[in-house]
XYZ file of C-alpha atoms in Angstrom:
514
model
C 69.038 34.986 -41.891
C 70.234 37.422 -44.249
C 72.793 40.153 -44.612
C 70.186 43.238 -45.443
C 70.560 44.923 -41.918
C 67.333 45.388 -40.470
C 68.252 46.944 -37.511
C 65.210 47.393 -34.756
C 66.174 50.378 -31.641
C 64.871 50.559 -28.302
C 64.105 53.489 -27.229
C 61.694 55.430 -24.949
C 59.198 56.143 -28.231
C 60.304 52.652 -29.790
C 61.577 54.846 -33.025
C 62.341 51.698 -35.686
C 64.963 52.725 -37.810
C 68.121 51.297 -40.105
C 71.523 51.091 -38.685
C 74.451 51.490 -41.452
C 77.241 49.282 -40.841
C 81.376 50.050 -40.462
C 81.022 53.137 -38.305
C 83.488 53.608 -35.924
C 85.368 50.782 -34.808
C 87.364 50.095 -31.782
C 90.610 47.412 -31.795
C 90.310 44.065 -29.942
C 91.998 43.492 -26.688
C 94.490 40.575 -27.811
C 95.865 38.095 -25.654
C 93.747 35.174 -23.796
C 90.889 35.988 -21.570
C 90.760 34.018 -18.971
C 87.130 33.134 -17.062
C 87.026 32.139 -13.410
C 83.524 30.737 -12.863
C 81.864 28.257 -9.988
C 79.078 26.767 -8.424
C 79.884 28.763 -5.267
C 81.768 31.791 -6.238
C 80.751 34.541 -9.026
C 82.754 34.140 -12.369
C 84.925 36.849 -13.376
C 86.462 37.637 -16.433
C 89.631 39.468 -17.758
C 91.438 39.334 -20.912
C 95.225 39.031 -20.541
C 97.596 41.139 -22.569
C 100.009 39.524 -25.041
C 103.452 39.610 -23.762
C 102.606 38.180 -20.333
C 103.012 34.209 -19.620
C 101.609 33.774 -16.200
C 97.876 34.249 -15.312
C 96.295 33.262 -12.045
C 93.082 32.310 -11.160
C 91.842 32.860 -7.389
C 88.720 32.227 -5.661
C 88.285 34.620 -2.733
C 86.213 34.698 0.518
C 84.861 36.796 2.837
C 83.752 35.155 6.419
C 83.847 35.864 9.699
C 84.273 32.022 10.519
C 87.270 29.720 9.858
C 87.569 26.376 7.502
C 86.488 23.217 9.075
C 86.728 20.722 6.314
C 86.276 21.443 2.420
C 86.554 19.010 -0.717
C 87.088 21.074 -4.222
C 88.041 19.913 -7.996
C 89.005 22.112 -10.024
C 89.143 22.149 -14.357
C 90.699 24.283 -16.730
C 91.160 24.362 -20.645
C 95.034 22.597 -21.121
C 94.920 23.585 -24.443
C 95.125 27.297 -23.306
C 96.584 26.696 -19.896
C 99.708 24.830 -18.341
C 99.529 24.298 -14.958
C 103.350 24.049 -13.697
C 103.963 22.870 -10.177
C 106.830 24.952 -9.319
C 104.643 27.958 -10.182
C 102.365 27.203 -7.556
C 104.926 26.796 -4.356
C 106.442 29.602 -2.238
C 110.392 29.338 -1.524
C 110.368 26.639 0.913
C 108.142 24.324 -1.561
C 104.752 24.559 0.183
C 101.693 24.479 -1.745
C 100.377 28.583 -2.529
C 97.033 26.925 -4.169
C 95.127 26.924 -0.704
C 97.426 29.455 1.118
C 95.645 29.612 4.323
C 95.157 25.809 4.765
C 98.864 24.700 5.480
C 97.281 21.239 6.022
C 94.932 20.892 2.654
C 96.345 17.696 0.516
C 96.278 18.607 -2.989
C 96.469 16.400 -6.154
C 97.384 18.054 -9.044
C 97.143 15.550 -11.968
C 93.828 13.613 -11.098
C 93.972 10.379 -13.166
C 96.819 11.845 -15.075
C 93.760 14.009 -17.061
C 96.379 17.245 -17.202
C 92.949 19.456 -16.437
C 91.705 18.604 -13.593
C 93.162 19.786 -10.228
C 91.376 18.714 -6.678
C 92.018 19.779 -2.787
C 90.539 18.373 0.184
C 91.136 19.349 3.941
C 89.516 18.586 7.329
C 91.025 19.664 10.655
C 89.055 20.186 14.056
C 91.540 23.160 15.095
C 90.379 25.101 12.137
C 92.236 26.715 9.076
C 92.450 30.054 9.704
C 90.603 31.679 6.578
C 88.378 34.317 8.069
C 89.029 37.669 7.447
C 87.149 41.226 9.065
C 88.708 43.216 5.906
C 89.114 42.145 2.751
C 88.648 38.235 1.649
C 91.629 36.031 0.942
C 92.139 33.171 -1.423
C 90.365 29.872 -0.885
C 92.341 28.485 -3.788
C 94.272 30.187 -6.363
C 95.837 28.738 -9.292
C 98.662 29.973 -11.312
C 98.773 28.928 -15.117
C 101.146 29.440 -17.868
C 99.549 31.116 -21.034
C 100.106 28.528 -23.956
C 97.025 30.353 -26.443
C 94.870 32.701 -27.618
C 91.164 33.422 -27.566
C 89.354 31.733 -24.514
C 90.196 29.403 -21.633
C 87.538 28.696 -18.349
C 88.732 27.912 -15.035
C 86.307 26.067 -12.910
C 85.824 25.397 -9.467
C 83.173 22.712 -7.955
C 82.779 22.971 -4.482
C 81.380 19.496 -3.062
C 81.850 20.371 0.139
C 82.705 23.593 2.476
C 81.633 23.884 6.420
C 82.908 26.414 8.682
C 83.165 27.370 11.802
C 84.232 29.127 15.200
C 87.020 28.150 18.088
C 86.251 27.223 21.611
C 88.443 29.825 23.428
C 88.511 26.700 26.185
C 89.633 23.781 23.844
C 90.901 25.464 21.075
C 89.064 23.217 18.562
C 85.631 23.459 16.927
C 82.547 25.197 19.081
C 80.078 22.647 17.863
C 76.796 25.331 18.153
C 79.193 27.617 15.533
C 79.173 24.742 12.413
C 77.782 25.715 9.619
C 77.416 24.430 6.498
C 77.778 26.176 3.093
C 78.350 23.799 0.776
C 77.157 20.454 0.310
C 77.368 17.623 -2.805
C 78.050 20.662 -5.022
C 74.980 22.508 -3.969
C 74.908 25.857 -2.097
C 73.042 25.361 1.785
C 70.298 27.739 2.261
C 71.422 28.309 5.979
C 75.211 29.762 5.094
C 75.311 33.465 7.092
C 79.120 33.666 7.654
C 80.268 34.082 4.340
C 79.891 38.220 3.099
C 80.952 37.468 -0.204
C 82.630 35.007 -2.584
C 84.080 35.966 -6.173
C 86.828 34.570 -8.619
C 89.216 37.131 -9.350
C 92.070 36.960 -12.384
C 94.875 38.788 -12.490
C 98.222 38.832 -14.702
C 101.162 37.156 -12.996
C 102.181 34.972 -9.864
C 100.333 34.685 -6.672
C 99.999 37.517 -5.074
C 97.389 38.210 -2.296
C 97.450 41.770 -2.732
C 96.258 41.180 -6.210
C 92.909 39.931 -4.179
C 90.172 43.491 -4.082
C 89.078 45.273 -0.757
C 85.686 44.052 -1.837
C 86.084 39.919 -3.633
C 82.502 40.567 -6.341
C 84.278 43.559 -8.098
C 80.789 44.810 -9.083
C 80.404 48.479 -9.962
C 76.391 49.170 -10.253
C 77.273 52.157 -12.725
C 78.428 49.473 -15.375
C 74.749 48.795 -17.091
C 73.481 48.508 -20.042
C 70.972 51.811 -22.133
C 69.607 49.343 -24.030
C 69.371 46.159 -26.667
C 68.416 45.703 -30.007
C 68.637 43.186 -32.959
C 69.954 43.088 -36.455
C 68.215 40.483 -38.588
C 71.300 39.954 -41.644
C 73.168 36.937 -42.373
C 72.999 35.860 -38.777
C 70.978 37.255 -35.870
C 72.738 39.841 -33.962
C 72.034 41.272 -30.881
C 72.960 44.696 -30.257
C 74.827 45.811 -26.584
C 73.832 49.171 -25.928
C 76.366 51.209 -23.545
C 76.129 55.252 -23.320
C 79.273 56.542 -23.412
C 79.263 58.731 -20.451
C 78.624 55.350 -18.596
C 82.509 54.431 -19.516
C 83.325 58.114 -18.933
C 86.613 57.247 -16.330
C 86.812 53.727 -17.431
C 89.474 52.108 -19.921
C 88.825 48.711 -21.231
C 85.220 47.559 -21.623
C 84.048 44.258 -22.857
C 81.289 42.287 -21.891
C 80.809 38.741 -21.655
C 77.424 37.106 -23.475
C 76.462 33.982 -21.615
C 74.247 31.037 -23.670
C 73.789 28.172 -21.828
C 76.912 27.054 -20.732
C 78.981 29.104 -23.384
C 80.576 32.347 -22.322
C 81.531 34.670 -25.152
C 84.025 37.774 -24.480
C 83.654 40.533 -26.692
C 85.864 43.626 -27.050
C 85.217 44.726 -30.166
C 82.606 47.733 -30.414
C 80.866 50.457 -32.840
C 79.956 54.258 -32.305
C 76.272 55.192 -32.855
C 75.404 58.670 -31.633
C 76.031 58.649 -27.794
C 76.229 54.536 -27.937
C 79.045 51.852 -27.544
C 77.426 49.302 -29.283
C 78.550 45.112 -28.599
C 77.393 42.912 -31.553
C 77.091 39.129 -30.454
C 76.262 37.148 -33.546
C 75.994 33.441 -32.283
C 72.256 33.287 -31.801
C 71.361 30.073 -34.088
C 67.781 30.032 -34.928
C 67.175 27.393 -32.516
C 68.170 29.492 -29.600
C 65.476 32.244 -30.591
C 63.884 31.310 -27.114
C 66.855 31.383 -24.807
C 68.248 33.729 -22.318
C 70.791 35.858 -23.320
C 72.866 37.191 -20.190
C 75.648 40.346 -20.815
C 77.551 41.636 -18.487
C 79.948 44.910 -18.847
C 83.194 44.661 -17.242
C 85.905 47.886 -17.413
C 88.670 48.924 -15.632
C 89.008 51.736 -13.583
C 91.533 53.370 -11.655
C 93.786 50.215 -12.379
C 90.869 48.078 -10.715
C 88.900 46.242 -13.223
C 85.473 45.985 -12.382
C 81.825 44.446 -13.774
C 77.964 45.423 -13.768
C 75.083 43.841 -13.022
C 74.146 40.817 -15.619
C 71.378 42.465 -17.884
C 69.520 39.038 -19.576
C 67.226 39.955 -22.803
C 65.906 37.120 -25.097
C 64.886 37.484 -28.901
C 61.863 35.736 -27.942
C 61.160 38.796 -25.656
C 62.246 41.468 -27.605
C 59.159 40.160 -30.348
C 56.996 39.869 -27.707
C 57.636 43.141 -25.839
C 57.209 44.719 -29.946
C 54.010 42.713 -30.217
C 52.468 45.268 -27.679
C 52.853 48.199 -30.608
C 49.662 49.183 -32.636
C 49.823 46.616 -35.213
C 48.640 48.793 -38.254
C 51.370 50.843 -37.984
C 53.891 47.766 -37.134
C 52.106 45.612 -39.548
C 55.027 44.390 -41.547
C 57.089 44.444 -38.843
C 55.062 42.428 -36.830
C 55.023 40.098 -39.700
C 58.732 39.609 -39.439
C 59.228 38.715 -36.224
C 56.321 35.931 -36.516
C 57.946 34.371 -38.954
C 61.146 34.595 -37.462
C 59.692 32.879 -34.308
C 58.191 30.156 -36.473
C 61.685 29.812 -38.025
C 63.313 29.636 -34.287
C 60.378 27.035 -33.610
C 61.060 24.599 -36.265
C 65.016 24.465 -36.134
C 64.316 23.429 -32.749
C 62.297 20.967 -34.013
C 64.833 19.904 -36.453
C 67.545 18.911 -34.369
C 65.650 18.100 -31.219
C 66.437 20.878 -28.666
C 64.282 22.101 -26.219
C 61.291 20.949 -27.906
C 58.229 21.023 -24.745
C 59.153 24.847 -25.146
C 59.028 26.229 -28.945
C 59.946 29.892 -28.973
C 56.555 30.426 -31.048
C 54.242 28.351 -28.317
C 53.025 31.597 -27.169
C 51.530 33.413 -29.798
C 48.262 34.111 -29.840
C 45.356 33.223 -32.604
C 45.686 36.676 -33.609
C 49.601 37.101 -33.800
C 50.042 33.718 -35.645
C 47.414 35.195 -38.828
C 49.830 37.608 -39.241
C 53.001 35.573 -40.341
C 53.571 34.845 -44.517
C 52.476 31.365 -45.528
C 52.309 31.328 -48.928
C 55.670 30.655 -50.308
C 54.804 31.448 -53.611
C 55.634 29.797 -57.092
C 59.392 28.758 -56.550
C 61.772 28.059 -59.988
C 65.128 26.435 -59.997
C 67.902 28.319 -61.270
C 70.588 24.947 -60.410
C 72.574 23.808 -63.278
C 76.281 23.153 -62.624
C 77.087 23.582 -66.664
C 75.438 27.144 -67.474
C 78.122 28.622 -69.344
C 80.336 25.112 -70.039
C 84.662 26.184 -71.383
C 86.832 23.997 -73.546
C 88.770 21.517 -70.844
C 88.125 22.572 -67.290
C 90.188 21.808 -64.444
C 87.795 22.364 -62.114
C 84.392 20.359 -61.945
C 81.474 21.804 -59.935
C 79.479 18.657 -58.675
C 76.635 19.822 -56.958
C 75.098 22.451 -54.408
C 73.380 22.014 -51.373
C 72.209 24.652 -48.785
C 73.890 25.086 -45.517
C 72.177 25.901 -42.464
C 73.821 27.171 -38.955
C 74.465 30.218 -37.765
C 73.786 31.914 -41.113
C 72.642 30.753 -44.013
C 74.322 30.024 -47.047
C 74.680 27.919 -50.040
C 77.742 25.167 -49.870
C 78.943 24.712 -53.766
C 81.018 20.750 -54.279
C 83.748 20.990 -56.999
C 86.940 18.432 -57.677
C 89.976 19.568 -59.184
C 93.288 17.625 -58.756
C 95.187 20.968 -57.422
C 93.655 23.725 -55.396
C 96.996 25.767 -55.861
C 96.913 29.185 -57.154
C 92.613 28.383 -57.920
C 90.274 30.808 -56.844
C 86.781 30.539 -56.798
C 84.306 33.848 -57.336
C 80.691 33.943 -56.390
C 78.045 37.078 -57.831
C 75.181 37.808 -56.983
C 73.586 41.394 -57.977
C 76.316 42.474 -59.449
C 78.373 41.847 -56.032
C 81.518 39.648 -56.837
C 83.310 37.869 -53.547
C 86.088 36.215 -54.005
C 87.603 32.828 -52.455
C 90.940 31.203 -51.983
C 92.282 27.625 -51.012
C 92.259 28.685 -47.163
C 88.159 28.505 -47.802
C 88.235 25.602 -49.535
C 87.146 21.970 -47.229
C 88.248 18.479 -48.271
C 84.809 16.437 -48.271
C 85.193 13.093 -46.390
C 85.162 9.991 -48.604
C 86.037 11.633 -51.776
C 89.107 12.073 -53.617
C 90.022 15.575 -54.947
C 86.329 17.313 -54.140
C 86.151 20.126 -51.829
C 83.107 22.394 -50.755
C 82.896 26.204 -50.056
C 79.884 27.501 -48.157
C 79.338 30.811 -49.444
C 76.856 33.265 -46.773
C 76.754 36.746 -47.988
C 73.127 36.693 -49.005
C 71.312 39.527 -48.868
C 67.231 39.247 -47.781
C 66.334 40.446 -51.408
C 68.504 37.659 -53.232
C 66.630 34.347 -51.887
C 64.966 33.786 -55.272
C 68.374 35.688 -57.073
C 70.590 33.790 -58.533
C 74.477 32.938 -57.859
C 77.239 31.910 -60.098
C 80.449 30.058 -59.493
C 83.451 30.374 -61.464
C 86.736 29.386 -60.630
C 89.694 30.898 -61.613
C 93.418 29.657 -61.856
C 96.362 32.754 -61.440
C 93.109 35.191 -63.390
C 92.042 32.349 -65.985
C 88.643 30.631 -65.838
C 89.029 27.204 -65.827
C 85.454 26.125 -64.727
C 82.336 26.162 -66.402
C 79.820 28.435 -64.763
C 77.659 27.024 -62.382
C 74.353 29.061 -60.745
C 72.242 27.966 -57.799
C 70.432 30.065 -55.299
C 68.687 29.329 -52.236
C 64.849 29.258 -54.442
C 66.154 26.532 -55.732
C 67.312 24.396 -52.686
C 63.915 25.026 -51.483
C 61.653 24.198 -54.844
C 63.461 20.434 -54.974
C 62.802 19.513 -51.203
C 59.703 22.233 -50.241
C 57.388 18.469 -50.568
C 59.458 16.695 -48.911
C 56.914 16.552 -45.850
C 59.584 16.097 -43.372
C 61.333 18.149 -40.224
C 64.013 19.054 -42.938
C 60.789 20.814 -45.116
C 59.607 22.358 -42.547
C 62.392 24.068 -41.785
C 63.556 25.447 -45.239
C 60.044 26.348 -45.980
C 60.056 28.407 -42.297
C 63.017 29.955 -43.589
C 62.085 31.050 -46.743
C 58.874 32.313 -45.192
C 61.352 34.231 -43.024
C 63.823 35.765 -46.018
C 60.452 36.909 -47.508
C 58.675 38.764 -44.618
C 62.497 40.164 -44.222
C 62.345 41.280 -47.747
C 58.778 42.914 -47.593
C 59.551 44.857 -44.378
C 62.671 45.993 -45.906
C 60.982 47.388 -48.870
């Protein structure tokens, strides 16, 4: 993956064009956001301003039946979050984390884990929970904020029945029981509850803090439309029109993956777009679904669209449908990006009964590169040697992850004031001892993985120098990512097969690129 944007847009006429990069930018929301999710309740999301300390977490209900018995645990991230008990207990010292169940037992510090809260109740009389207006707080949680970036809160409901009084006894009407939960699964049969959400909100508890309606969703916050960026890393691209935001403040969206949830607030202008880069898509995830969802805040309400899931195996097959002569080296491209998706999952074992490339036809697979050409070695860690270096380079390697890049190994006895430069077409980039990594077992050697690679510099070469306060005091070393492949291109394992796939890749990248 390679950092010569290749950007593809979706549009009505599918009109493939080049994006530029640095247009407008918009600052970052700072602060924690917080993520409320559940195996019962919708997540929600909402990123915190710096300056406040307290967050809470909530998990609302709407039913027109009352709590018969419920069992709960609840987790959260204690490097982010400090759950305080006196934060969570009105003025007389009662629990506030199940507010409507006076008689819920609560243990806050299960096996003195410091993440891991759990509630449990069971009365015949009924807790009074259900509401005919808005939905109230099955359990809410108030944290203090101890970091930045990203904390989860989630709640696991192994059990939740409800119910209706007898008028006569005053206990359970037997015929009303229902079931909604059970063992952590969601009961088929549930018809009482109207709607279930976690809701965060800055501060203490606070039930007005709780929305008329408990899913915040707002239909009008969709997406226009996705599209990829094939550079250093895959990126897929968020498309929002503005007028969509038109009345909102705020946006963000959050990119689920699995079981990772990524906020992102940080967007770029195109035309009439917002756009939302999320750049985490390893190769090996080529095949997964990709869920967004918008959230923004309107009249002091903060709100969220529908989830809008894309895949970059569907986006090449939905492009395979275009007239191939036209698309030809296009086409070519994302083939060999699919075969590159196929054998990193190969590589390290994930997913493997469904490659992202298993469904390409005869035809479709004749069009990918396979000829990797003659490949030359350019690695020599002496090509321009000084008189009495203090730094050593030791060897090169290629790294492979998100992007990839080449990882350079040099000792020296003091990384203080030494800077290390790597060019590449006449492109210098520069790096300091904050980028520099101890390697394990070794005394004095460090490594510096190095990523800006454009598609066109695969068989280019880098050099290394290193520098102390402006002086060289290395001999030049040059290595390039040819050269990683030419030693281990025979090596007829899963670790060939991948580089090869990969350099089949950076070429079709560099042909459709021109």
């Amino acid at each position: 993956m390679f950092k010569k944007i290749i950007s593809t847009v979706l549009s009505v006429c599918m009109v493939l064009t080049c994006l530029s990069v640095g247009i407008v930018s918009a600052s970052a929301a700072e602060g924690l956001t917080v993520t409320g999710t559940s195996n019962y309740f919708d997540s929600f999301s909402k990123v915190v301003n710096s300056g406040e300390n307290k967050v809470t977490v909530a998990f609302a209900i709407k039913s027109d039946k009352d709590l018969l018995n419920a069992e709960w645990y609840l987790t959260y991230d204690n490097t982010k979050l400090e759950f305080i008990d006196d934060d969570n207990m009105d003025i007389d010292g009662d629990w506030t984390i199940m507010p409507y169940v006076p008689n819920a037992v609560i243990n806050t510090d299960v096996g003195n884990r410091h993440d891991t809260i759990c509630g449990n109740v069971s009365s015949v009389s009924l807790a009074k929970i259900s509401s005919t207006d808005k939905p109230k707080s099955f359990v809410s949680v108030t944290f203090e904020i101890i970091g930045t970036g990203t904390a989860n809160v989630d709640l696991q409901l192994r059990n939740l029945t409800l119910g209706t009084k007898d008028p006569s006894t005053g206990l359970l009407d037997p015929d009303t029981e229902e079931v909604a939960v059970v063992l952590y699964e969601t009961a088929t049969d549930s018809t009482s509850v109207k709607s279930s959400s976690a809701v965060v909100y800055e501060g203490y508890y606070d039930e007005s803090n709780i929305p008329d309606d408990s899913t915040p969703e707002d239909s009008s916050l969709t997406f226009k439309s996705y599209s990829l960026s094939l550079a250093s890393n895959i990126e897929m691209n968020f498309n929002v029109a503005q007028s969509t935001l038109e009345g909102y403040t705020d946006p963000y969206i959050v990119v689920s993956v699995g079981n990772e949830k990524t906020t992102i607030s940080d967007y770029t202008v195109s035309g009439t777009n917002y756009v939302f880069k999320y750049n985490k898509i390893y190769p090996q995830l080529i095949g997964d679904d990709i869920t967004a969802v918008l959230h923004a805040t309107k009249n002091g309400s903060e709100k969220y669209g529908p989830e809008y899931t894309r895949s970059v195996k569907g986006y090449c097959t939905n492009m395979f449908k275009y007239d191939h002569t036209t698309y030809a080296k296009f086409h070519t491209l994302l083939v060999n990006l699919l075969n590159y998706g196929a054998q990193a999952q190969t590589y390290i074992g994930y997913n493997t009964s469904n490659l992202c490339n298993k469904d390409l036809t005869a035809t479709q697979k004749s069009w990918a590169l396979t000829d990797l050409g003659t490949l030359n070695s350019v690695r020599n860690m002496n090509a321009e040697p000084i008189s009495n270096p203090t730094v050593t380079f030791n060897a090169a390697s290629l790294s492979l992850g998100s992007t990839v890049g080449i990882t350079m190994y040099f000792t020296t006895d003091n990384i203080a004031n030494k800077t290390i430069v790597a060019t590449v077409s006449g492109n210098e980039y520069s790096f300091t001892s904050e980028d520099f990594e101890p390697v394990s077992g070794y005394t004095n050697r460090y490594k510096l993985t190095f990523s800006d690679l454009y598609a066109n510099d695969m068989r280019k070469t880098v050099t290394f120098r290193a520098y102390q306060n402006g002086t060289l005091v290395s001999n030049t070393a040059t290595y390039s990512i040819e050269s990683y492949v030419a030693a281990h291109t025979n090596d007829g394992n899963t670790v060939a097969n991948l580089i090869n796939a990969m350099y089949l890749y950076g070429e079709a990248a560099k042909a459709y690129a021109g």
